[in-house]
PDB file of C-alpha atoms in Angstrom:
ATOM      1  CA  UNK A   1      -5.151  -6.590  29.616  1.00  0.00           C
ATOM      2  CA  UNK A   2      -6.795  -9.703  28.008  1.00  0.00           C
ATOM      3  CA  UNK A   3      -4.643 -11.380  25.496  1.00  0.00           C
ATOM      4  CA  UNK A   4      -6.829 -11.614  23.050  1.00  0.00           C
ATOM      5  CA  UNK A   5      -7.723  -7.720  23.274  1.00  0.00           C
ATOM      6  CA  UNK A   6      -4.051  -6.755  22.934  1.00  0.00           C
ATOM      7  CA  UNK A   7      -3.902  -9.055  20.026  1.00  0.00           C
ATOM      8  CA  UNK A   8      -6.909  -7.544  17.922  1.00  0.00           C
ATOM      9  CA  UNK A   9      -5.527  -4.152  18.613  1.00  0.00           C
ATOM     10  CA  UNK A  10      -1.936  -5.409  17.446  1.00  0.00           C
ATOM     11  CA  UNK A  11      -3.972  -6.754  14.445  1.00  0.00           C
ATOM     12  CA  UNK A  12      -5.767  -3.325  13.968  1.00  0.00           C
ATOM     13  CA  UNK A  13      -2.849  -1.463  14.236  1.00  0.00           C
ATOM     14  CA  UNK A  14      -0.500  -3.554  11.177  1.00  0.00           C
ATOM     15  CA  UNK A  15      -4.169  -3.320   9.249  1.00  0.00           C
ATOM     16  CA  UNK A  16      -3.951   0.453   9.575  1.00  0.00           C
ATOM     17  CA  UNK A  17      -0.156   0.367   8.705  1.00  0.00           C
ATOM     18  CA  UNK A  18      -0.516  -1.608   5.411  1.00  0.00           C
ATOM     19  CA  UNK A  19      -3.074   0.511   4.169  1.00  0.00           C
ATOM     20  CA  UNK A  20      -0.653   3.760   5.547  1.00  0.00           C
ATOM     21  CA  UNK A  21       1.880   2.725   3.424  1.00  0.00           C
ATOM     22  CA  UNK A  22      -0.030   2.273  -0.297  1.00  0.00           C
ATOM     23  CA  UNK A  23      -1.973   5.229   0.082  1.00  0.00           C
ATOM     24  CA  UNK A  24       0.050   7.551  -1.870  1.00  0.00           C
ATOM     25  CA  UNK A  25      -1.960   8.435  -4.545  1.00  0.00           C
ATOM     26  CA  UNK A  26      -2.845  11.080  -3.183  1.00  0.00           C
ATOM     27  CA  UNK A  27      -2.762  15.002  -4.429  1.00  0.00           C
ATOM     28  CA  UNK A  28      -1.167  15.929  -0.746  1.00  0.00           C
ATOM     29  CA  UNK A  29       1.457  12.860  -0.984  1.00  0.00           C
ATOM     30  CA  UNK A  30       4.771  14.160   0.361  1.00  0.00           C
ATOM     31  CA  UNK A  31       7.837  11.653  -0.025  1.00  0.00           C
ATOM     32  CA  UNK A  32       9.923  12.320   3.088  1.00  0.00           C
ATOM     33  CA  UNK A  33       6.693  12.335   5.220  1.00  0.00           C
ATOM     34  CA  UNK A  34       5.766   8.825   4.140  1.00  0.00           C
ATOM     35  CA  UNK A  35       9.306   7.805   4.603  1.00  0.00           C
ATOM     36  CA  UNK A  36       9.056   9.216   8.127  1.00  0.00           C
ATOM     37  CA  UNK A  37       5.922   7.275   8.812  1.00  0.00           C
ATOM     38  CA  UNK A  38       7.464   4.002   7.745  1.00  0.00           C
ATOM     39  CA  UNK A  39      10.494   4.291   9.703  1.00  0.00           C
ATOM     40  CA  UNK A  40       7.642   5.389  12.933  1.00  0.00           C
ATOM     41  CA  UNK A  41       5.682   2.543  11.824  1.00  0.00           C
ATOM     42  CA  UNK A  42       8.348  -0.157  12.362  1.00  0.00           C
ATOM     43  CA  UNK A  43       9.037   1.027  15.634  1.00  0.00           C
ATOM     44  CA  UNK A  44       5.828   0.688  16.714  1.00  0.00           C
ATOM     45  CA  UNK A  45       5.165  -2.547  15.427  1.00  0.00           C
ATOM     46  CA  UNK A  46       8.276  -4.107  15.745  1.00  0.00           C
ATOM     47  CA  UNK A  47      10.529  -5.275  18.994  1.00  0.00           C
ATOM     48  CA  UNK A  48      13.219  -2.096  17.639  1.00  0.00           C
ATOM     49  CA  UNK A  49      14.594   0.879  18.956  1.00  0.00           C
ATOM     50  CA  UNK A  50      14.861   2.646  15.962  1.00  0.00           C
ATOM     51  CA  UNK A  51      14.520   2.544  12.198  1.00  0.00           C
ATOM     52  CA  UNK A  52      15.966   4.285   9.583  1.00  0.00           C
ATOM     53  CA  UNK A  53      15.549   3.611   5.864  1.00  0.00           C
ATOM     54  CA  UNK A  54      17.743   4.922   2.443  1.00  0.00           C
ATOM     55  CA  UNK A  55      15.624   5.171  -0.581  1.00  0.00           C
ATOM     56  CA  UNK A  56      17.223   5.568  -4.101  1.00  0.00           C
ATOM     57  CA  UNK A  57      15.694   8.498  -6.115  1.00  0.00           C
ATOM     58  CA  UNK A  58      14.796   8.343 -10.143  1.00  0.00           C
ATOM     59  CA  UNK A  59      18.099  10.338 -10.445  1.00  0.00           C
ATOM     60  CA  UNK A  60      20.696   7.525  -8.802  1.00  0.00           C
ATOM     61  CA  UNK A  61      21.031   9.341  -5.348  1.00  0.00           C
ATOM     62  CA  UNK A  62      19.660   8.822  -2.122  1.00  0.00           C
ATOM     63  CA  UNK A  63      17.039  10.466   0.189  1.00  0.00           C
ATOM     64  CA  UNK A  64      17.176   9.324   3.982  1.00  0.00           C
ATOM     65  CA  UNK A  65      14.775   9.183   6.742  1.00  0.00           C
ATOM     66  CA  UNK A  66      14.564   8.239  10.748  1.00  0.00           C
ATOM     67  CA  UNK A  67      12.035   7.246  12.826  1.00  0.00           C
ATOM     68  CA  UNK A  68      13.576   9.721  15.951  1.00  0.00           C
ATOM     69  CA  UNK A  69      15.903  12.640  16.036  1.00  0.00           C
ATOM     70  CA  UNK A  70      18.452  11.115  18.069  1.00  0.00           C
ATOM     71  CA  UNK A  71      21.602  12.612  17.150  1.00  0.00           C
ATOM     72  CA  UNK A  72      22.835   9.514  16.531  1.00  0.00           C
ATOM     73  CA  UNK A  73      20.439   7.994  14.431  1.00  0.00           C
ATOM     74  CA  UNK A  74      20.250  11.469  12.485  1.00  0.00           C
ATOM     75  CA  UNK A  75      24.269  11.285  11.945  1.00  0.00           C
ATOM     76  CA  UNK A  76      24.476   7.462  10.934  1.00  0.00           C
ATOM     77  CA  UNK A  77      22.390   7.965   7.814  1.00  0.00           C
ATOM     78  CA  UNK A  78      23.696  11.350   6.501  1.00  0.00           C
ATOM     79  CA  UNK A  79      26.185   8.806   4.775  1.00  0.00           C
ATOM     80  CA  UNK A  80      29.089  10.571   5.384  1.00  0.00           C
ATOM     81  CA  UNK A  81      30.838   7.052   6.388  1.00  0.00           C
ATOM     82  CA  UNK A  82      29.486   5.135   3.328  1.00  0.00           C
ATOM     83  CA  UNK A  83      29.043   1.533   5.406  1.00  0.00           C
ATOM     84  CA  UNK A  84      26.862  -0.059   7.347  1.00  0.00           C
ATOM     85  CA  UNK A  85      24.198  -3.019   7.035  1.00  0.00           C
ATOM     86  CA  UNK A  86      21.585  -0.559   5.077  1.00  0.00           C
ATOM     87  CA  UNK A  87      23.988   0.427   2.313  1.00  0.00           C
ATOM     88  CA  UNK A  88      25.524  -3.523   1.925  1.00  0.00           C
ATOM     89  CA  UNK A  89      21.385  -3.977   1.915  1.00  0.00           C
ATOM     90  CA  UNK A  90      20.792  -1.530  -1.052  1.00  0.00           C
ATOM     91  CA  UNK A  91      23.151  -2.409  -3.059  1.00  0.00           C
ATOM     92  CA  UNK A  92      23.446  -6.495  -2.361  1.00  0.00           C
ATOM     93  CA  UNK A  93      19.348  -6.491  -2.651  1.00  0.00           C
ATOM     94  CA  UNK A  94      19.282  -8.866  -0.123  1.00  0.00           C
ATOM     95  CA  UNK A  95      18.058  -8.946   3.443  1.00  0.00           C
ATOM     96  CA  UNK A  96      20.947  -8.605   6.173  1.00  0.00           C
ATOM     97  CA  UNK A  97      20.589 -11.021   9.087  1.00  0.00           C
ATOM     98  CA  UNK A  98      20.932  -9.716  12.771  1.00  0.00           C
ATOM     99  CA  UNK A  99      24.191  -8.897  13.607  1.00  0.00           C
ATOM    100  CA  UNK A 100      25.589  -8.148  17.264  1.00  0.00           C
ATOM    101  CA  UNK A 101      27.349  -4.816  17.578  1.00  0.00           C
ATOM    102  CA  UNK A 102      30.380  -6.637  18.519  1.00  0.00           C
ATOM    103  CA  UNK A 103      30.135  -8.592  15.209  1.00  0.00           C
ATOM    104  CA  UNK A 104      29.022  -5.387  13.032  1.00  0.00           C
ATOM    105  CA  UNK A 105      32.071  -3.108  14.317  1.00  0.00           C
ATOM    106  CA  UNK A 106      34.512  -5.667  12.600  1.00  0.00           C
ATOM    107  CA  UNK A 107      32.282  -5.300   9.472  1.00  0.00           C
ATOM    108  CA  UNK A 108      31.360  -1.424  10.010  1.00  0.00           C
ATOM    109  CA  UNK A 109      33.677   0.031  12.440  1.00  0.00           C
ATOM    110  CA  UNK A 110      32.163   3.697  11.960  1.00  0.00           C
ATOM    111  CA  UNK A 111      28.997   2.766  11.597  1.00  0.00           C
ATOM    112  CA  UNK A 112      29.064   0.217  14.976  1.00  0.00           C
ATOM    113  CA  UNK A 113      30.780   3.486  16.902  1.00  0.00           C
ATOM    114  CA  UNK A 114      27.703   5.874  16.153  1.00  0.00           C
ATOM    115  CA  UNK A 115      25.325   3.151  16.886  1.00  0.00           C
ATOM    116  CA  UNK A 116      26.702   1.991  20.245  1.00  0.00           C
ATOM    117  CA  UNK A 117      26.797   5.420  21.087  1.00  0.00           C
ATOM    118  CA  UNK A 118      22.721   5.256  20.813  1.00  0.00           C
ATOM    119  CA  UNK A 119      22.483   2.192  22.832  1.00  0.00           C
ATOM    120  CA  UNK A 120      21.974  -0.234  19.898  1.00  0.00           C
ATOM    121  CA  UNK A 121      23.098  -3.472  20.660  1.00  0.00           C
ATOM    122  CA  UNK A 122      21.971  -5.614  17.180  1.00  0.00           C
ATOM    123  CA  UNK A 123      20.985  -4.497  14.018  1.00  0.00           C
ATOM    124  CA  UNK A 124      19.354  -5.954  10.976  1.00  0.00           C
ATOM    125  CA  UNK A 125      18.150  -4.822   7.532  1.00  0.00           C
ATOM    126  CA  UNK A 126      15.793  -5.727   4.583  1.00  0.00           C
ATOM    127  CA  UNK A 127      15.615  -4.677   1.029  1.00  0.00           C
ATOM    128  CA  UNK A 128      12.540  -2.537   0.028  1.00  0.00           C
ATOM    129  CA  UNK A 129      11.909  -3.771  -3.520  1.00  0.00           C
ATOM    130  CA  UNK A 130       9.269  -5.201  -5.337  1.00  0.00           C
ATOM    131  CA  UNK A 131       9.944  -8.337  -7.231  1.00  0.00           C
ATOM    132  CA  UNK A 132      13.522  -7.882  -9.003  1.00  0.00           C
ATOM    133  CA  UNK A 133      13.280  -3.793  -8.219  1.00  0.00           C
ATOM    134  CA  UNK A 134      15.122  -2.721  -5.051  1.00  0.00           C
ATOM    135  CA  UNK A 135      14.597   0.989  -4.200  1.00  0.00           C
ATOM    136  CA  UNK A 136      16.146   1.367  -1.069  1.00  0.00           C
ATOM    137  CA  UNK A 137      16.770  -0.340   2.314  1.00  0.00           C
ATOM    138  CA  UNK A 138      15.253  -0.557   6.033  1.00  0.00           C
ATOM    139  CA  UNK A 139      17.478  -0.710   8.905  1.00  0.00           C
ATOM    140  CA  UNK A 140      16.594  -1.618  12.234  1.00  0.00           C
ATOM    141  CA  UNK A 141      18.483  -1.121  15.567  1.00  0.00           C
ATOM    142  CA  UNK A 142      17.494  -3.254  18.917  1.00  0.00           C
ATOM    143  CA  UNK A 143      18.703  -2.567  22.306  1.00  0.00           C
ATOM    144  CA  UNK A 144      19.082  -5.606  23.553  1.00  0.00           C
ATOM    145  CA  UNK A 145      21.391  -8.376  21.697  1.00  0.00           C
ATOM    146  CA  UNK A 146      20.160 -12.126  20.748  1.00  0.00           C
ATOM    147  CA  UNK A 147      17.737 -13.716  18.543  1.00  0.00           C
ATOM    148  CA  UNK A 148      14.584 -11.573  17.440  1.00  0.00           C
ATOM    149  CA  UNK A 149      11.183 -12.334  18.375  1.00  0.00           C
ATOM    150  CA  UNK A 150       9.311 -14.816  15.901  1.00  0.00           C
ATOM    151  CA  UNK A 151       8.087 -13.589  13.218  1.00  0.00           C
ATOM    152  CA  UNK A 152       9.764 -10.234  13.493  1.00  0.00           C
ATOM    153  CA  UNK A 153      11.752 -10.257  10.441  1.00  0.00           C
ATOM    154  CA  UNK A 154       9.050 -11.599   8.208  1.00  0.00           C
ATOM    155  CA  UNK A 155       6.816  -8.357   9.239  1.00  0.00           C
ATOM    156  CA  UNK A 156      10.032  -6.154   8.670  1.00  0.00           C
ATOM    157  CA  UNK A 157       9.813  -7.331   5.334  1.00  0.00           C
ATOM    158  CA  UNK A 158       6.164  -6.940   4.662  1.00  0.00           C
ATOM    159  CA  UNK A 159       6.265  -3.582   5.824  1.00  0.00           C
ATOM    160  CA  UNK A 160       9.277  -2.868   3.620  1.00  0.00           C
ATOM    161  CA  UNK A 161       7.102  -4.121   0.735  1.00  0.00           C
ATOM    162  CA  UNK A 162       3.930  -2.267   1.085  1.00  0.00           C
ATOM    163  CA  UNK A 163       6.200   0.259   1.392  1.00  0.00           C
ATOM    164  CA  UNK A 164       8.339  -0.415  -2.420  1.00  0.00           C
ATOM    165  CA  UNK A 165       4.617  -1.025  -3.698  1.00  0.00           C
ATOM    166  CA  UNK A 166       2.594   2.137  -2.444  1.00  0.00           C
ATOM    167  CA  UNK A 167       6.234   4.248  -3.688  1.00  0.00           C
ATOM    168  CA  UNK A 168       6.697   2.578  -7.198  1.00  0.00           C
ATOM    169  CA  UNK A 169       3.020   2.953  -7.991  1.00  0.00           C
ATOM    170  CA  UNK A 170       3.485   6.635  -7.098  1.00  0.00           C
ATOM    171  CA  UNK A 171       6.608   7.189  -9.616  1.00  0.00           C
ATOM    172  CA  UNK A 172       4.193   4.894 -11.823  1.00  0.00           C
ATOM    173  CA  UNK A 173       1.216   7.670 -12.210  1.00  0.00           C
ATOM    174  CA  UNK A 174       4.277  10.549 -12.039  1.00  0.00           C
ATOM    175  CA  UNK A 175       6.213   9.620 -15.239  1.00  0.00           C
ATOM    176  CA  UNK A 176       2.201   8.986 -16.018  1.00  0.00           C
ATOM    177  CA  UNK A 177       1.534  12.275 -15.546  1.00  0.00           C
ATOM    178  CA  UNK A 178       4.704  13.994 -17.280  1.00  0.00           C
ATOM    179  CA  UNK A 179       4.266  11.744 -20.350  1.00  0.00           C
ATOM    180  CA  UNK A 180       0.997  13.177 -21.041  1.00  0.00           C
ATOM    181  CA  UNK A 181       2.018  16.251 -19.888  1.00  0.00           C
ATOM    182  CA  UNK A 182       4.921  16.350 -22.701  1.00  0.00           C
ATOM    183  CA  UNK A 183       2.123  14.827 -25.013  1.00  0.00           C
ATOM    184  CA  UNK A 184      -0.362  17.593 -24.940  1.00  0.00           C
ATOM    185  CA  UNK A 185       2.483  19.652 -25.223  1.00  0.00           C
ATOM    186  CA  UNK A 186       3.828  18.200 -28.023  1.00  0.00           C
ATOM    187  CA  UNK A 187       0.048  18.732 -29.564  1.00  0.00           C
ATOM    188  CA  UNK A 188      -0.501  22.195 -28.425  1.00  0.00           C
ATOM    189  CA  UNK A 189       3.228  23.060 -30.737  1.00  0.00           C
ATOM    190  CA  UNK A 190       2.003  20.797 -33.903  1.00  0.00           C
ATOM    191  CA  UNK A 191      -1.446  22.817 -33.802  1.00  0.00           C
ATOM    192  CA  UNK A 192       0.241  26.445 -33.324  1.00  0.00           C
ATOM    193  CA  UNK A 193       2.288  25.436 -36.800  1.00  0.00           C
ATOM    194  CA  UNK A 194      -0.511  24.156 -38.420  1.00  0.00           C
ATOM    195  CA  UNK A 195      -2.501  27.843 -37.840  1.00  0.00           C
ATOM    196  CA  UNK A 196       0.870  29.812 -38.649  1.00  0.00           C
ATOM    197  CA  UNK A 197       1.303  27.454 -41.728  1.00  0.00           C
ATOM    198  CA  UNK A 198      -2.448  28.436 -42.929  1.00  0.00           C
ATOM    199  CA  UNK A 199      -2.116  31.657 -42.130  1.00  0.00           C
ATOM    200  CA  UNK A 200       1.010  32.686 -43.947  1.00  0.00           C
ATOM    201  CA  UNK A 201      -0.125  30.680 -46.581  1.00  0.00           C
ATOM    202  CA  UNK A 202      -3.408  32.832 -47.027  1.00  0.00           C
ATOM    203  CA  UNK A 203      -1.770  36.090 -46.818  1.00  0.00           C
ATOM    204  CA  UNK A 204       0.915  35.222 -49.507  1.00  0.00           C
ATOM    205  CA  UNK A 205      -1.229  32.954 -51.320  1.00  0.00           C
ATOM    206  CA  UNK A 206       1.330  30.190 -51.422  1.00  0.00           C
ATOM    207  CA  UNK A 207       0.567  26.377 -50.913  1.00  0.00           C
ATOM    208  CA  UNK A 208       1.747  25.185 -46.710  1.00  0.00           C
ATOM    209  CA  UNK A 209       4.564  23.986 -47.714  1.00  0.00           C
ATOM    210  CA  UNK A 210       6.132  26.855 -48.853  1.00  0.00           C
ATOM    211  CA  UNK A 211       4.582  28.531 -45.664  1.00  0.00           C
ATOM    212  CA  UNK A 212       6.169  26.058 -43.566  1.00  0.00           C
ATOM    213  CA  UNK A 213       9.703  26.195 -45.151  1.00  0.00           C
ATOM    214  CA  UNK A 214       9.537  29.991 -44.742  1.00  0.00           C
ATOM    215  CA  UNK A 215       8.599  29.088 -41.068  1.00  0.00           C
ATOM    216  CA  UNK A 216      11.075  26.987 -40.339  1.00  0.00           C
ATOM    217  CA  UNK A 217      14.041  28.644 -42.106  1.00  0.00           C
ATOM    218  CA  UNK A 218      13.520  31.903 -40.026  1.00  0.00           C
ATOM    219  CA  UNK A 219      13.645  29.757 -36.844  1.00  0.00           C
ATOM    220  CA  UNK A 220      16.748  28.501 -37.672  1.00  0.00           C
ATOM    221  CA  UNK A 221      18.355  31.727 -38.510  1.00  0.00           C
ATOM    222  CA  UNK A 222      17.589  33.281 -35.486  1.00  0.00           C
ATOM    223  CA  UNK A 223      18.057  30.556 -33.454  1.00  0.00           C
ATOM    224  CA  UNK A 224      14.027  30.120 -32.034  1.00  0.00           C
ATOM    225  CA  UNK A 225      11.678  27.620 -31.673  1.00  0.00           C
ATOM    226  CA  UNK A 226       9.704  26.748 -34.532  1.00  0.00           C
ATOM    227  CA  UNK A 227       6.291  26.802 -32.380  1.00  0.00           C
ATOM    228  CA  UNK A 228       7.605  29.769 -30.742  1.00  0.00           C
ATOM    229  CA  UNK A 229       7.285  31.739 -34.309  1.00  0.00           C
ATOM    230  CA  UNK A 230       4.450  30.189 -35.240  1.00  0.00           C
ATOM    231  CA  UNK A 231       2.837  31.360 -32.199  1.00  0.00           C
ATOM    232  CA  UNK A 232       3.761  35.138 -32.965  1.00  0.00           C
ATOM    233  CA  UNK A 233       2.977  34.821 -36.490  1.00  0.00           C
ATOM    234  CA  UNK A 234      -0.605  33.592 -34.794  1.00  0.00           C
ATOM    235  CA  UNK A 235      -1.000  36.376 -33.204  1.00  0.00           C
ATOM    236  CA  UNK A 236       0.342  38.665 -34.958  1.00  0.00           C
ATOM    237  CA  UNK A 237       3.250  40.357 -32.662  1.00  0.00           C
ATOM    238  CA  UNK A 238       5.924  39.006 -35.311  1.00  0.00           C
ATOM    239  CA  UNK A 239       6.166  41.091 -38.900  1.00  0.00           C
ATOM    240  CA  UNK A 240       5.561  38.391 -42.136  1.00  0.00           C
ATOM    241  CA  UNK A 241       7.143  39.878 -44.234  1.00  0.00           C
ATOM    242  CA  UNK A 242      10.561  38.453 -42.617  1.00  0.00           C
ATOM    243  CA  UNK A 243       9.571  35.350 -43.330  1.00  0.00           C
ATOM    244  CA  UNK A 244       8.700  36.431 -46.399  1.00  0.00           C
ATOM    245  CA  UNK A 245      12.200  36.816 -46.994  1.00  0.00           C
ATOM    246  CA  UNK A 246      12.922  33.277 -45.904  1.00  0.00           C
ATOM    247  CA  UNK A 247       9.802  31.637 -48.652  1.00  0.00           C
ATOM    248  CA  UNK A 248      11.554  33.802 -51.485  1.00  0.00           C
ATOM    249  CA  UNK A 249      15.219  32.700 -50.859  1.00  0.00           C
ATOM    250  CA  UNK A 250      15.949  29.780 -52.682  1.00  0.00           C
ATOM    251  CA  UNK A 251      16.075  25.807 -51.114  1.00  0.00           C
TER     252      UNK A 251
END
C-alpha cells in the first residue's frame, strides 16, 4: 500500500481517537467502557501488545481496565501484588521509562513473573493527569525488548491526556449536576416550611414565628425532619393540634 495512504489513514484513525476519548458528555457515558476503549485504542495505535490502565475514583480507590482478556493481563491489574510500573506511575505522577523485563523483575518481581508469562518483554507507563491532577496511570507491555519507535511515547502521553481531560470534565458536570441537585433540594425544603409556617399561623392566628418554633420543636421531639413535618402539616396527614402543644409550651 502507498505510503502516503497508510499514513492519512494512521492520521484518520488518532483523529478519530482524540475525539473518542473527550466525548463523554454524553447521557449514555459509561466509565469502564471508555476505559476499555482507551486501553483498545493504544493498542491499535501504538507499537504494544497490550495496555492496561488504573484510574483513581472520587472516593480514593481504584477502578482497572485492559485492552484484552488475557489471563494474564486480567490478573496483573486486579492489584493483588501492589507493584509494578503503573502503580510507581500513579502515585510518583511521573512517566516511567521503558524497562526490560529482566530489569523490571529486580524492581517488580511479581509483577515481571505474570507479565513474562504473557510474552511481554518491555514495559513502560505514563501518568494520566491534567496539569498538576494525576488520576490514574497507563501501562503498556511490548513483545519485543529495545528502544521504542519514535515518537511512541509522546503519543502514549497524548492519548493519556485526552483521556484525564474528556474524564475530569465528566466528574466536572457530575458534582455539577449533584450541586444543583442538592440546591433545588435545599429550595424545595425552605418552601415546604414557609407554606407549613403560613398555614399554622392562619389556623391559630399566631405571627410565623411562633408557627415556626412550634414547627421546629415537634421535629426535635420526635426526632423528624423539619421539612418532613412541614410537608404533612401541608397536606394535612399530620394533626395541628400537636404542635399546638409545642407553640403553647414555653421557650
Amino acid at each position: 500500500m502507498d505510503e502516503n495512504v497508510t499514513r492519512a489513514r494512521r492520521n484518520q484513525r488518532l483523529a478519530a481517537a482524540f475525539v473518542e476519548l473527550g466525548d463523554t458528555l454524553s447521557d449514555d457515558f459509561d466509565a469502564p467502557r471508555f476505559l476499555r476503549r482507551l486501553a483498545g485504542r493504544c493498542v491499535e495505535l501504538l507499537d504494544v501488545s497490550a495496555a492496561g490502565l488504573m484510574l483513581t475514583d472520587r472516593r480514593g480507590g481504584l477502578q482497572t481496565a485492559t485492552s484484552g482478556e488475557q489471563s494474564w493481563l486480567v490478573e496483573l491489574f486486579e492489584q493483588d501484588d501492589h507493584e509494578g510500573p503503573c502503580l510507581d506511575c500513579l502515585r510518583g505522577a511521573s512517566p516511567i521509562p521503558p524497562v526490560g523485563l529482566a530489569e523490571a523483575a529486580g524492581r517488580w518481581p511479581r509483577f515481571a513473573a505474570r507479565a513474562g508469562a504473557g510474552g511481554v518483554r518491555s514495559t513502560y507507563a505514563v501518568p494520566i493527569r491534567l496539569r498538576g491532577e494525576v488520576i490514574g496511570a497507563l501501562n503498556l507491555f511490548c513483545d519485543s525488548p529495545g528502544r521504542r519507535p519514535e515518537g511512541e511515547l509522546e503519543l502514549a502521553q497524548a492519548l493519556a491526556d485526552a483521556a484525564a481531560i474528556g474524564l475530569l470534565n465528566r466528574r466536572a458536570v457530575a458534582r455539577a449536576e449533584l450541586l444543583a441537585s442538592q440546591l433545588q433540594s435545599a429550595l424545595n425544603s425552605r418552601v415546604v416550611v414557609e407554606q407549613a409556617k403560613g398555614v399554622l399561623a392562619e389556623r391559630w392566628q399566631v405571627d410565623v414565628g411562633e408557627a415556626f418554633t412550634a414547627l421546629r420543636r415537634h421535629a426535635r421531639s420526635h426526632n423528624e425532619r423539619l421539612s418532613e413535618v412541614a410537608r404533612r402539616v401541608v397536606d394535612g396527614s399530620l394533626d395541628t393540634s400537636l404542635l399546638r402543644r409545642h407553640a403553647d409550651r414555653p421557650s
